[in-house]
Phi, psi and omega in degrees: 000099038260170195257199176224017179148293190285144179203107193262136195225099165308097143232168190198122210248162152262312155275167201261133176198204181233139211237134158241118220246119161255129192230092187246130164279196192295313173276020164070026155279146199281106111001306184193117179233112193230171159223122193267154179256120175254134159210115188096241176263136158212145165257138185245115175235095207277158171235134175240012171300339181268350179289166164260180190312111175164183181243126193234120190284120167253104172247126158228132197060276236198019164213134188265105174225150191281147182237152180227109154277126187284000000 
């Protein structure tokens, strides 16, 4: 971080359930709201390449990290 767009994301449950991925920009409008079937290691992979240049809130469940597109 910062990308140029693509943003690969390691979740990992101990028991098998489901993760839910918010993809918000700077003024909090939702961007990309999915729900993942996690069971074990899984990898997610988000793309923000068609957005434009800025900085975008990724929370799945109940965390929050800032993303920087280039």
């Amino acid at each position: 971080n910062p990308s140029n767009g693509e943003f690969n994301i390691n979740l990992t449950a101990a028991n098998s359930g489901n993760a839910n991925l918010v993809v918000r920009n700077v003024v909090g409008q939702t961007i990309i709201n999915k729900t993942i079937a996690v069971n074990g290691q899984t990898k997610e992979t988000i793309s923000l390449t068609d957005y434009s240049k800025g900085i975008y809130f990724l929370t799945v469940n109940n965390s929050t990290v800032k993303l920087i597109v280039e």
